Amino acid sequence: MNQIVPTRHPRTPRAVPGLRPFALLLGIRRPDTRRWQALGESLLVADPAMDELAAWMCETGTATTRPLFDQALASGIASIPDPPAPLAAFFRHIETPPAWVDPALLRRGAQVYRMGGADGLYLARDVSFLGGYLASGFNKTLLRTGALEKGPAARFADTLRWAMDVSGEDAMAPFGAGYRSTLRVRLIHALVRRQLLAEPDWRTGEWGLPINQTDMAATLVGALLAPFVGGMAMGMLPRRADLDAAAHLTRYVGWLIGVEDQWLPTGFRDGVRVLYHCLTAIMNPDETSRRLAIPMARDPLGWSYPNMPRLRGQLARAQHLSIATTFLGPRAVHRLGLWPYMPPWYPLLRFPVNLARSAAARFARDGRVHAAERGRRQQQRFLELLTAAPITAGAPTQL
């Protein structure tokens, strides 16, 4: 490499559990030399626009600046008479979306997410979220922000609350629930970076910047597009246009949350390419992977079941391990410190059900509308199971 990059960046691409066969099927190869260099360099790139705004907010005083930020978030910068220059510059940029943004595609992409129902959330949890702990570099940030103390259910519920916000009806319209939630997350990321970089034990030369571009891109595409890959193997068969609409939504969400253009997907296949390339650079499980994964695997035992909690907890634990083992593979699950093998019984049981529902959504009258409504009800119930309380769209989201 011709430029210094953090030592966590490997010399050559690493194996990616679960995704490699699908990437090969799409004709996606490992990153070339230039792309590999960019992945390493992006570990040292954060979000300059939001970092500058967060620095101004903290230095001026959040008691004064945070209400102004919230007002601009809810009603636009024009609602603030004579706004401070740093706030005005940031929001005038944000309120001028790129020319490529297509509101109709955003609405269609959000509908496709709702159509995924509970199985879409299970894939996000058991493949993207749990598998993400194999990226030990990002774990350094999670552990320093209290991930263990907060608990896996609460942290995953926060992430899914944000995902449900961005996939609501017209949620990504200006000042909509998804728009507001995404910018709140972006501010939280900047505040976390500021906090961690001030700590004497943060090793930038080894780990890169907290919540850097490479990690953000992998997290974004992993959370919003990766479940579609597993969903197809479980019988959920969206149209090609639906997949590209989901990628378009992911692209706009990524733009709002501060991901650079080079890591934003321009279509579904490109989204798989971005994810695959990022994962080859960050997959490096260590002891932190087990510290985070084991509590998450046990978490279903303590969810808020209305009846037969012990039996349902054991069944849910086996169900989610079945999904994780199917898509991540026994070796990756073992490296996470979990049961090294669980038969793929849940994906096999769900395949015919999801296949029939996909056909109904495609061919029945108002099938897509009914599928999205049913799917959102399932998603709502699952989040309430995690939190033991109703979920409110647009509620503040945390890292």
Tab-separated table of C-alpha atoms in Angstrom:
chain	number	residue	atom	x	y	z
A	1	MET	CA	0.000	0.000	0.000
A	2	ASN	CA	1.260	3.482	-0.829
A	3	GLN	CA	-0.388	5.266	2.097
A	4	ILE	CA	-0.499	4.569	5.815
A	5	VAL	CA	-3.715	2.849	6.889
A	6	PRO	CA	-4.697	1.439	10.286
A	7	THR	CA	-3.071	-1.872	11.140
A	8	ARG	CA	-6.508	-3.551	11.450
A	9	HIS	CA	-6.725	-3.381	7.648
A	10	PRO	CA	-5.493	-6.784	6.400
A	11	ARG	CA	-2.923	-7.238	3.660
A	12	THR	CA	-5.320	-9.264	1.520
A	13	PRO	CA	-9.118	-9.735	1.438
A	14	ARG	CA	-10.524	-12.091	4.035
A	15	ALA	CA	-13.179	-14.756	3.652
A	16	VAL	CA	-16.773	-13.599	4.079
A	17	PRO	CA	-19.106	-16.151	5.674
A	18	GLY	CA	-22.448	-16.597	3.964
A	19	LEU	CA	-22.211	-13.878	1.309
A	20	ARG	CA	-19.436	-15.168	-0.949
A	21	PRO	CA	-21.538	-17.736	-2.896
A	22	PHE	CA	-24.193	-15.122	-3.666
A	23	ALA	CA	-21.534	-12.601	-4.701
A	24	LEU	CA	-19.989	-15.156	-7.055
A	25	LEU	CA	-23.436	-15.905	-8.482
A	26	LEU	CA	-23.756	-12.205	-9.353
A	27	GLY	CA	-20.284	-12.154	-10.875
A	28	ILE	CA	-18.819	-10.002	-8.090
A	29	ARG	CA	-15.130	-10.518	-7.471
A	30	ARG	CA	-12.898	-9.505	-4.591
A	31	PRO	CA	-11.853	-5.836	-4.522
A	32	ASP	CA	-9.056	-4.823	-6.852
A	33	THR	CA	-5.936	-3.015	-5.648
A	34	ARG	CA	-7.434	0.468	-5.907
A	35	ARG	CA	-10.641	-0.536	-4.121
A	36	TRP	CA	-8.662	-2.325	-1.420
A	37	GLN	CA	-6.593	0.777	-0.805
A	38	ALA	CA	-9.767	2.879	-0.551
A	39	LEU	CA	-11.223	0.493	2.023
A	40	GLY	CA	-8.128	0.910	4.187
A	41	GLU	CA	-7.987	4.673	3.787
A	42	SER	CA	-11.679	5.016	4.648
A	43	LEU	CA	-10.989	3.616	8.111
A	44	LEU	CA	-9.468	7.051	8.772
A	45	VAL	CA	-12.386	9.021	7.296
A	46	ALA	CA	-15.384	9.865	9.468
A	47	ASP	CA	-18.125	12.414	8.701
A	48	PRO	CA	-16.517	15.887	8.487
A	49	ALA	CA	-19.779	17.811	8.015
A	50	MET	CA	-21.513	16.369	11.080
A	51	ASP	CA	-18.306	16.260	13.124
A	52	GLU	CA	-17.866	20.013	12.592
A	53	LEU	CA	-21.479	20.657	13.537
A	54	ALA	CA	-21.212	18.481	16.644
A	55	ALA	CA	-18.018	20.271	17.697
A	56	TRP	CA	-19.771	23.646	17.378
A	57	MET	CA	-22.787	22.367	19.323
A	58	CYS	CA	-20.632	21.063	22.168
A	59	GLU	CA	-18.367	24.094	22.326
A	60	THR	CA	-21.301	26.523	22.231
A	61	GLY	CA	-23.318	24.460	24.685
A	62	THR	CA	-25.795	21.690	23.868
A	63	ALA	CA	-28.415	23.212	26.154
A	64	THR	CA	-28.674	26.015	23.589
A	65	THR	CA	-27.771	24.264	20.344
A	66	ARG	CA	-29.613	20.950	20.658
A	67	PRO	CA	-33.094	22.581	20.684
A	68	LEU	CA	-32.124	24.478	17.529
A	69	PHE	CA	-30.962	21.230	15.895
A	70	ASP	CA	-34.234	19.527	16.845
A	71	GLN	CA	-36.298	22.413	15.495
A	72	ALA	CA	-34.455	22.368	12.163
A	73	LEU	CA	-34.890	18.598	12.069
A	74	ALA	CA	-38.641	18.792	12.601
A	75	SER	CA	-39.569	21.975	10.723
A	76	GLY	CA	-36.616	22.956	8.560
A	77	ILE	CA	-33.869	25.530	8.945
A	78	ALA	CA	-36.211	28.235	7.584
A	79	SER	CA	-38.262	27.925	10.771
A	80	ILE	CA	-35.376	29.400	12.791
A	81	PRO	CA	-34.997	33.195	12.517
A	82	ASP	CA	-31.375	34.148	11.820
A	83	PRO	CA	-29.994	30.622	12.431
A	84	PRO	CA	-26.340	30.201	13.496
A	85	ALA	CA	-24.065	29.795	10.483
A	86	PRO	CA	-22.834	26.225	11.234
A	87	LEU	CA	-26.400	24.956	11.679
A	88	ALA	CA	-27.653	26.795	8.603
A	89	ALA	CA	-24.872	25.455	6.383
A	90	PHE	CA	-25.467	21.861	7.447
A	91	PHE	CA	-29.242	21.871	7.079
A	92	ARG	CA	-29.302	23.824	3.821
A	93	HIS	CA	-27.154	21.070	2.370
A	94	ILE	CA	-29.320	18.311	3.855
A	95	GLU	CA	-32.556	19.965	2.731
A	96	THR	CA	-31.282	20.017	-0.861
A	97	PRO	CA	-31.334	16.314	-1.748
A	98	PRO	CA	-29.191	14.987	-4.619
A	99	ALA	CA	-30.694	15.054	-8.100
A	100	TRP	CA	-30.812	11.242	-8.180
A	101	VAL	CA	-33.336	10.967	-5.334
A	102	ASP	CA	-36.660	9.573	-6.618
A	103	PRO	CA	-39.535	9.875	-4.092
A	104	ALA	CA	-41.551	7.162	-5.878
A	105	LEU	CA	-38.640	4.721	-5.580
A	106	LEU	CA	-38.219	5.627	-1.909
A	107	ARG	CA	-41.877	4.786	-1.266
A	108	ARG	CA	-41.605	1.517	-3.169
A	109	GLY	CA	-38.398	0.572	-1.357
A	110	ALA	CA	-40.014	1.221	2.019
A	111	GLN	CA	-43.012	-0.906	1.044
A	112	VAL	CA	-40.717	-3.799	0.136
A	113	TYR	CA	-39.135	-3.634	3.593
A	114	ARG	CA	-42.536	-3.815	5.228
A	115	MET	CA	-43.470	-6.780	3.049
A	116	GLY	CA	-40.539	-8.699	4.548
A	117	GLY	CA	-42.450	-9.052	7.813
A	118	ALA	CA	-40.950	-10.756	10.836
A	119	ASP	CA	-38.676	-13.026	8.810
A	120	GLY	CA	-36.978	-9.947	7.373
A	121	LEU	CA	-36.255	-8.761	10.916
A	122	TYR	CA	-35.033	-12.203	11.963
A	123	LEU	CA	-32.530	-12.178	9.104
A	124	ALA	CA	-31.391	-8.700	10.092
A	125	ARG	CA	-30.905	-9.878	13.664
A	126	ASP	CA	-29.397	-13.332	13.176
A	127	VAL	CA	-27.281	-12.698	10.079
A	128	SER	CA	-26.457	-8.992	9.731
A	129	PHE	CA	-26.450	-7.990	13.396
A	130	LEU	CA	-25.015	-11.157	14.963
A	131	GLY	CA	-22.652	-11.763	12.045
A	132	GLY	CA	-21.463	-8.185	12.362
A	133	TYR	CA	-19.745	-9.122	15.615
A	134	LEU	CA	-17.193	-10.999	13.482
A	135	ALA	CA	-15.885	-7.519	12.579
A	136	SER	CA	-13.868	-7.005	15.736
A	137	GLY	CA	-12.657	-3.544	14.736
A	138	PHE	CA	-16.151	-2.119	15.070
A	139	ASN	CA	-16.627	-4.021	18.332
A	140	LYS	CA	-14.098	-1.707	19.954
A	141	THR	CA	-16.578	1.139	19.513
A	142	LEU	CA	-19.577	-0.887	20.655
A	143	LEU	CA	-17.946	-2.020	23.873
A	144	ARG	CA	-16.914	1.547	24.731
A	145	THR	CA	-20.470	2.786	24.258
A	146	GLY	CA	-21.926	0.320	26.769
A	147	ALA	CA	-23.192	-2.414	24.424
A	148	LEU	CA	-22.785	-5.121	27.078
A	149	GLU	CA	-24.383	-3.082	29.849
A	150	LYS	CA	-27.309	-2.038	27.652
A	151	GLY	CA	-28.038	-5.590	26.593
A	152	PRO	CA	-28.610	-7.094	23.140
A	153	ALA	CA	-32.398	-6.784	23.129
A	154	ALA	CA	-32.359	-3.048	23.868
A	155	ARG	CA	-29.590	-2.319	21.374
A	156	PHE	CA	-31.206	-4.369	18.620
A	157	ALA	CA	-34.578	-2.772	19.354
A	158	ASP	CA	-32.997	0.672	18.900
A	159	THR	CA	-31.576	-0.381	15.542
A	160	LEU	CA	-34.862	-1.886	14.399
A	161	ARG	CA	-36.821	1.117	15.571
A	162	TRP	CA	-34.660	3.178	13.221
A	163	ALA	CA	-35.158	0.628	10.410
A	164	MET	CA	-38.916	0.751	10.916
A	165	ASP	CA	-38.792	4.542	10.876
A	166	VAL	CA	-37.029	4.648	7.507
A	167	SER	CA	-39.372	2.012	6.032
A	168	GLY	CA	-42.635	3.661	7.044
A	169	GLU	CA	-45.017	5.209	4.535
A	170	ASP	CA	-43.487	8.451	3.205
A	171	ALA	CA	-41.026	8.250	6.091
A	172	MET	CA	-38.130	9.601	4.039
A	173	ALA	CA	-40.002	12.662	2.828
A	174	PRO	CA	-38.588	15.943	4.206
A	175	PHE	CA	-39.082	16.019	8.000
A	176	GLY	CA	-40.653	12.535	7.976
A	177	ALA	CA	-40.018	9.963	10.726
A	178	GLY	CA	-37.210	8.208	8.838
A	179	TYR	CA	-35.565	11.480	7.835
A	180	ARG	CA	-35.547	12.700	11.452
A	181	SER	CA	-34.450	9.379	12.920
A	182	THR	CA	-31.562	9.026	10.473
A	183	LEU	CA	-30.185	12.492	11.203
A	184	ARG	CA	-30.471	11.874	14.939
A	185	VAL	CA	-28.380	8.724	14.498
A	186	ARG	CA	-25.862	10.731	12.481
A	187	LEU	CA	-25.524	13.251	15.314
A	188	ILE	CA	-25.137	10.448	17.863
A	189	HIS	CA	-22.361	8.947	15.746
A	190	ALA	CA	-20.520	12.276	15.735
A	191	LEU	CA	-20.890	12.683	19.493
A	192	VAL	CA	-19.619	9.135	20.068
A	193	ARG	CA	-16.600	9.791	17.833
A	194	ARG	CA	-15.857	12.977	19.733
A	195	GLN	CA	-16.098	11.148	23.066
A	196	LEU	CA	-13.970	8.153	22.064
A	197	LEU	CA	-11.250	10.174	20.363
A	198	ALA	CA	-10.859	12.134	23.592
A	199	GLU	CA	-10.120	8.921	25.511
A	200	PRO	CA	-6.391	8.239	25.978
A	201	ASP	CA	-6.645	4.534	25.147
A	202	TRP	CA	-8.243	4.935	21.707
A	203	ARG	CA	-5.644	3.646	19.202
A	204	THR	CA	-6.367	5.360	15.898
A	205	GLY	CA	-3.261	3.916	14.233
A	206	GLU	CA	-4.520	0.427	14.956
A	207	TRP	CA	-8.320	0.717	14.835
A	208	GLY	CA	-8.944	3.754	12.644
A	209	LEU	CA	-11.508	6.392	13.585
A	210	PRO	CA	-14.609	5.384	15.530
A	211	ILE	CA	-17.601	4.845	13.211
A	212	ASN	CA	-15.553	5.425	10.081
A	213	GLN	CA	-16.653	5.237	6.443
A	214	THR	CA	-15.762	1.560	5.908
A	215	ASP	CA	-17.619	0.441	9.036
A	216	MET	CA	-20.574	2.730	8.302
A	217	ALA	CA	-20.920	1.427	4.744
A	218	ALA	CA	-20.838	-2.199	5.880
A	219	THR	CA	-23.366	-1.511	8.638
A	220	LEU	CA	-25.709	0.427	6.361
A	221	VAL	CA	-25.823	-2.086	3.523
A	222	GLY	CA	-25.703	-5.035	5.911
A	223	ALA	CA	-28.725	-3.768	7.820
A	224	LEU	CA	-30.874	-2.686	4.880
A	225	LEU	CA	-29.911	-4.903	1.928
A	226	ALA	CA	-28.327	-8.095	3.286
A	227	PRO	CA	-31.677	-9.430	4.629
A	228	PHE	CA	-32.947	-9.583	1.043
A	229	VAL	CA	-30.164	-12.024	0.184
A	230	GLY	CA	-31.199	-14.398	2.950
A	231	GLY	CA	-34.851	-13.692	2.256
A	232	MET	CA	-34.600	-15.098	-1.257
A	233	ALA	CA	-33.191	-18.331	0.175
A	234	MET	CA	-36.193	-18.432	2.535
A	235	GLY	CA	-38.766	-18.083	-0.245
A	236	MET	CA	-39.219	-14.305	-0.265
A	237	LEU	CA	-38.979	-13.458	-3.961
A	238	PRO	CA	-39.354	-9.745	-4.700
A	239	ARG	CA	-39.237	-8.410	-8.236
A	240	ARG	CA	-35.943	-7.099	-9.546
A	241	ALA	CA	-37.447	-3.602	-9.515
A	242	ASP	CA	-38.299	-4.074	-5.829
A	243	LEU	CA	-34.690	-4.949	-5.023
A	244	ASP	CA	-33.427	-1.887	-6.859
A	245	ALA	CA	-36.011	0.273	-5.064
A	246	ALA	CA	-34.734	-1.081	-1.725
A	247	ALA	CA	-31.206	-0.202	-2.855
A	248	HIS	CA	-32.364	3.308	-3.770
A	249	LEU	CA	-33.812	3.758	-0.298
A	250	THR	CA	-30.551	2.478	1.175
A	251	ARG	CA	-28.609	4.946	-0.962
A	252	TYR	CA	-30.619	7.938	0.256
A	253	VAL	CA	-30.533	6.797	3.883
A	254	GLY	CA	-26.762	6.417	3.533
A	255	TRP	CA	-26.432	9.897	2.063
A	256	LEU	CA	-28.403	11.345	4.974
A	257	ILE	CA	-26.395	9.437	7.560
A	258	GLY	CA	-23.074	10.670	6.177
A	259	VAL	CA	-21.749	7.810	4.033
A	260	GLU	CA	-19.590	8.950	1.111
A	261	ASP	CA	-20.855	8.509	-2.448
A	262	GLN	CA	-18.270	5.842	-3.280
A	263	TRP	CA	-19.878	3.501	-0.739
A	264	LEU	CA	-23.519	4.184	-1.628
A	265	PRO	CA	-25.215	1.464	-3.720
A	266	THR	CA	-26.559	2.462	-7.122
A	267	GLY	CA	-28.636	-0.722	-7.403
A	268	PHE	CA	-29.133	-4.057	-5.673
A	269	ARG	CA	-26.176	-5.799	-7.321
A	270	ASP	CA	-23.968	-2.822	-6.533
A	271	GLY	CA	-25.179	-2.974	-2.936
A	272	VAL	CA	-24.048	-6.593	-2.691
A	273	ARG	CA	-20.705	-5.522	-4.171
A	274	VAL	CA	-20.279	-2.757	-1.586
A	275	LEU	CA	-21.155	-5.109	1.263
A	276	TYR	CA	-18.940	-7.935	0.027
A	277	HIS	CA	-15.942	-5.655	-0.475
A	278	CYS	CA	-16.357	-4.011	2.936
A	279	LEU	CA	-16.704	-7.346	4.697
A	280	THR	CA	-13.517	-8.711	3.133
A	281	ALA	CA	-11.733	-5.828	4.857
A	282	ILE	CA	-13.306	-5.963	8.320
A	283	MET	CA	-13.937	-9.656	9.094
A	284	ASN	CA	-11.505	-10.456	11.916
A	285	PRO	CA	-13.198	-12.155	14.901
A	286	ASP	CA	-11.493	-12.043	18.282
A	287	GLU	CA	-12.493	-12.294	21.934
A	288	THR	CA	-14.819	-9.277	21.584
A	289	SER	CA	-16.864	-11.220	19.041
A	290	ARG	CA	-17.762	-13.816	21.657
A	291	ARG	CA	-18.338	-11.234	24.370
A	292	LEU	CA	-21.054	-9.625	22.243
A	293	ALA	CA	-22.468	-12.674	20.444
A	294	ILE	CA	-23.036	-15.060	23.351
A	295	PRO	CA	-25.420	-12.727	25.257
A	296	MET	CA	-27.315	-12.071	22.024
A	297	ALA	CA	-27.745	-15.788	21.319
A	298	ARG	CA	-29.120	-16.299	24.833
A	299	ASP	CA	-31.324	-13.232	24.680
A	300	PRO	CA	-34.513	-14.964	23.401
A	301	LEU	CA	-34.710	-16.826	26.714
A	302	GLY	CA	-35.642	-13.557	28.440
A	303	TRP	CA	-38.012	-11.933	25.958
A	304	SER	CA	-41.442	-10.768	27.116
A	305	TYR	CA	-43.621	-13.708	26.122
A	306	PRO	CA	-47.287	-13.432	27.160
A	307	ASN	CA	-47.454	-17.158	28.037
A	308	MET	CA	-45.260	-20.268	28.413
A	309	PRO	CA	-42.105	-18.118	28.622
A	310	ARG	CA	-39.653	-20.951	29.290
A	311	LEU	CA	-40.811	-23.144	26.401
A	312	ARG	CA	-41.137	-20.247	23.982
A	313	GLY	CA	-37.758	-18.886	24.986
A	314	GLN	CA	-36.036	-22.208	24.264
A	315	LEU	CA	-37.864	-22.512	20.946
A	316	ALA	CA	-36.955	-18.953	19.935
A	317	ARG	CA	-33.315	-19.517	20.844
A	318	ALA	CA	-33.201	-22.626	18.641
A	319	GLN	CA	-35.043	-20.782	15.863
A	320	HIS	CA	-32.611	-17.877	15.754
A	321	LEU	CA	-29.564	-20.147	16.002
A	322	SER	CA	-31.009	-22.114	13.092
A	323	ILE	CA	-31.120	-18.967	10.960
A	324	ALA	CA	-27.624	-17.885	12.010
A	325	THR	CA	-26.075	-21.284	11.312
A	326	THR	CA	-27.828	-21.600	7.954
A	327	PHE	CA	-26.545	-18.315	6.570
A	328	LEU	CA	-23.312	-17.680	8.457
A	329	GLY	CA	-22.187	-21.297	8.477
A	330	PRO	CA	-21.115	-23.543	11.386
A	331	ARG	CA	-17.536	-22.270	11.364
A	332	ALA	CA	-18.523	-18.617	11.769
A	333	VAL	CA	-21.089	-19.480	14.442
A	334	HIS	CA	-18.429	-21.447	16.303
A	335	ARG	CA	-16.052	-18.464	16.147
A	336	LEU	CA	-18.811	-16.405	17.751
A	337	GLY	CA	-18.770	-18.837	20.660
A	338	LEU	CA	-22.191	-20.297	19.897
A	339	TRP	CA	-23.491	-23.806	19.379
A	340	PRO	CA	-21.412	-24.928	16.387
A	341	TYR	CA	-24.309	-26.559	14.551
A	342	MET	CA	-28.065	-26.165	14.471
A	343	PRO	CA	-30.071	-27.775	11.637
A	344	PRO	CA	-31.668	-25.322	9.181
A	345	TRP	CA	-35.148	-26.294	10.321
A	346	TYR	CA	-36.617	-22.794	10.553
A	347	PRO	CA	-35.588	-21.568	7.063
A	348	LEU	CA	-36.858	-24.869	5.602
A	349	LEU	CA	-40.213	-24.539	7.373
A	350	ARG	CA	-40.630	-20.949	6.264
A	351	PHE	CA	-39.664	-21.450	2.618
A	352	PRO	CA	-43.070	-22.672	1.340
A	353	VAL	CA	-44.942	-20.138	3.472
A	354	ASN	CA	-42.907	-17.220	2.159
A	355	LEU	CA	-43.066	-18.543	-1.385
A	356	ALA	CA	-46.869	-18.630	-1.258
A	357	ARG	CA	-47.003	-15.144	0.221
A	358	SER	CA	-44.632	-13.831	-2.443
A	359	ALA	CA	-46.927	-15.223	-5.138
A	360	ALA	CA	-49.981	-13.656	-3.475
A	361	ALA	CA	-48.219	-10.286	-3.197
A	362	ARG	CA	-47.306	-10.427	-6.865
A	363	PHE	CA	-50.539	-11.689	-8.423
A	364	ALA	CA	-53.450	-11.049	-6.039
A	365	ARG	CA	-55.452	-7.860	-6.211
A	366	ASP	CA	-53.900	-5.305	-3.835
A	367	GLY	CA	-51.484	-8.081	-2.874
A	368	ARG	CA	-48.575	-5.752	-2.217
A	369	VAL	CA	-50.643	-3.481	-0.005
A	370	HIS	CA	-51.932	-6.390	2.076
A	371	ALA	CA	-48.462	-7.947	2.312
A	372	ALA	CA	-46.967	-4.657	3.525
A	373	GLU	CA	-49.710	-4.186	6.120
A	374	ARG	CA	-49.374	-7.752	7.414
A	375	GLY	CA	-45.592	-7.488	7.448
A	376	ARG	CA	-45.590	-4.263	9.420
A	377	ARG	CA	-47.921	-5.772	12.026
A	378	GLN	CA	-45.511	-8.681	12.435
A	379	GLN	CA	-42.567	-6.326	12.767
A	380	GLN	CA	-44.397	-4.261	15.358
A	381	ARG	CA	-45.180	-7.369	17.423
A	382	PHE	CA	-41.583	-8.531	17.307
A	383	LEU	CA	-40.248	-5.203	18.523
A	384	GLU	CA	-42.795	-5.150	21.309
A	385	LEU	CA	-41.624	-8.638	22.267
A	386	LEU	CA	-38.079	-7.287	22.593
A	387	THR	CA	-39.001	-4.202	24.575
A	388	ALA	CA	-42.145	-5.238	26.490
A	389	ALA	CA	-43.647	-1.910	25.419
A	390	PRO	CA	-45.286	-0.440	22.310
A	391	ILE	CA	-42.867	1.070	19.785
A	392	THR	CA	-43.419	4.666	18.690
A	393	ALA	CA	-42.328	5.673	15.191
A	394	GLY	CA	-39.773	8.461	15.168
A	395	ALA	CA	-38.720	7.898	18.781
A	396	PRO	CA	-35.107	8.850	19.538
A	397	THR	CA	-32.649	6.185	18.407
A	398	GLN	CA	-29.353	5.362	20.032
A	399	LEU	CA	-26.186	3.675	18.821
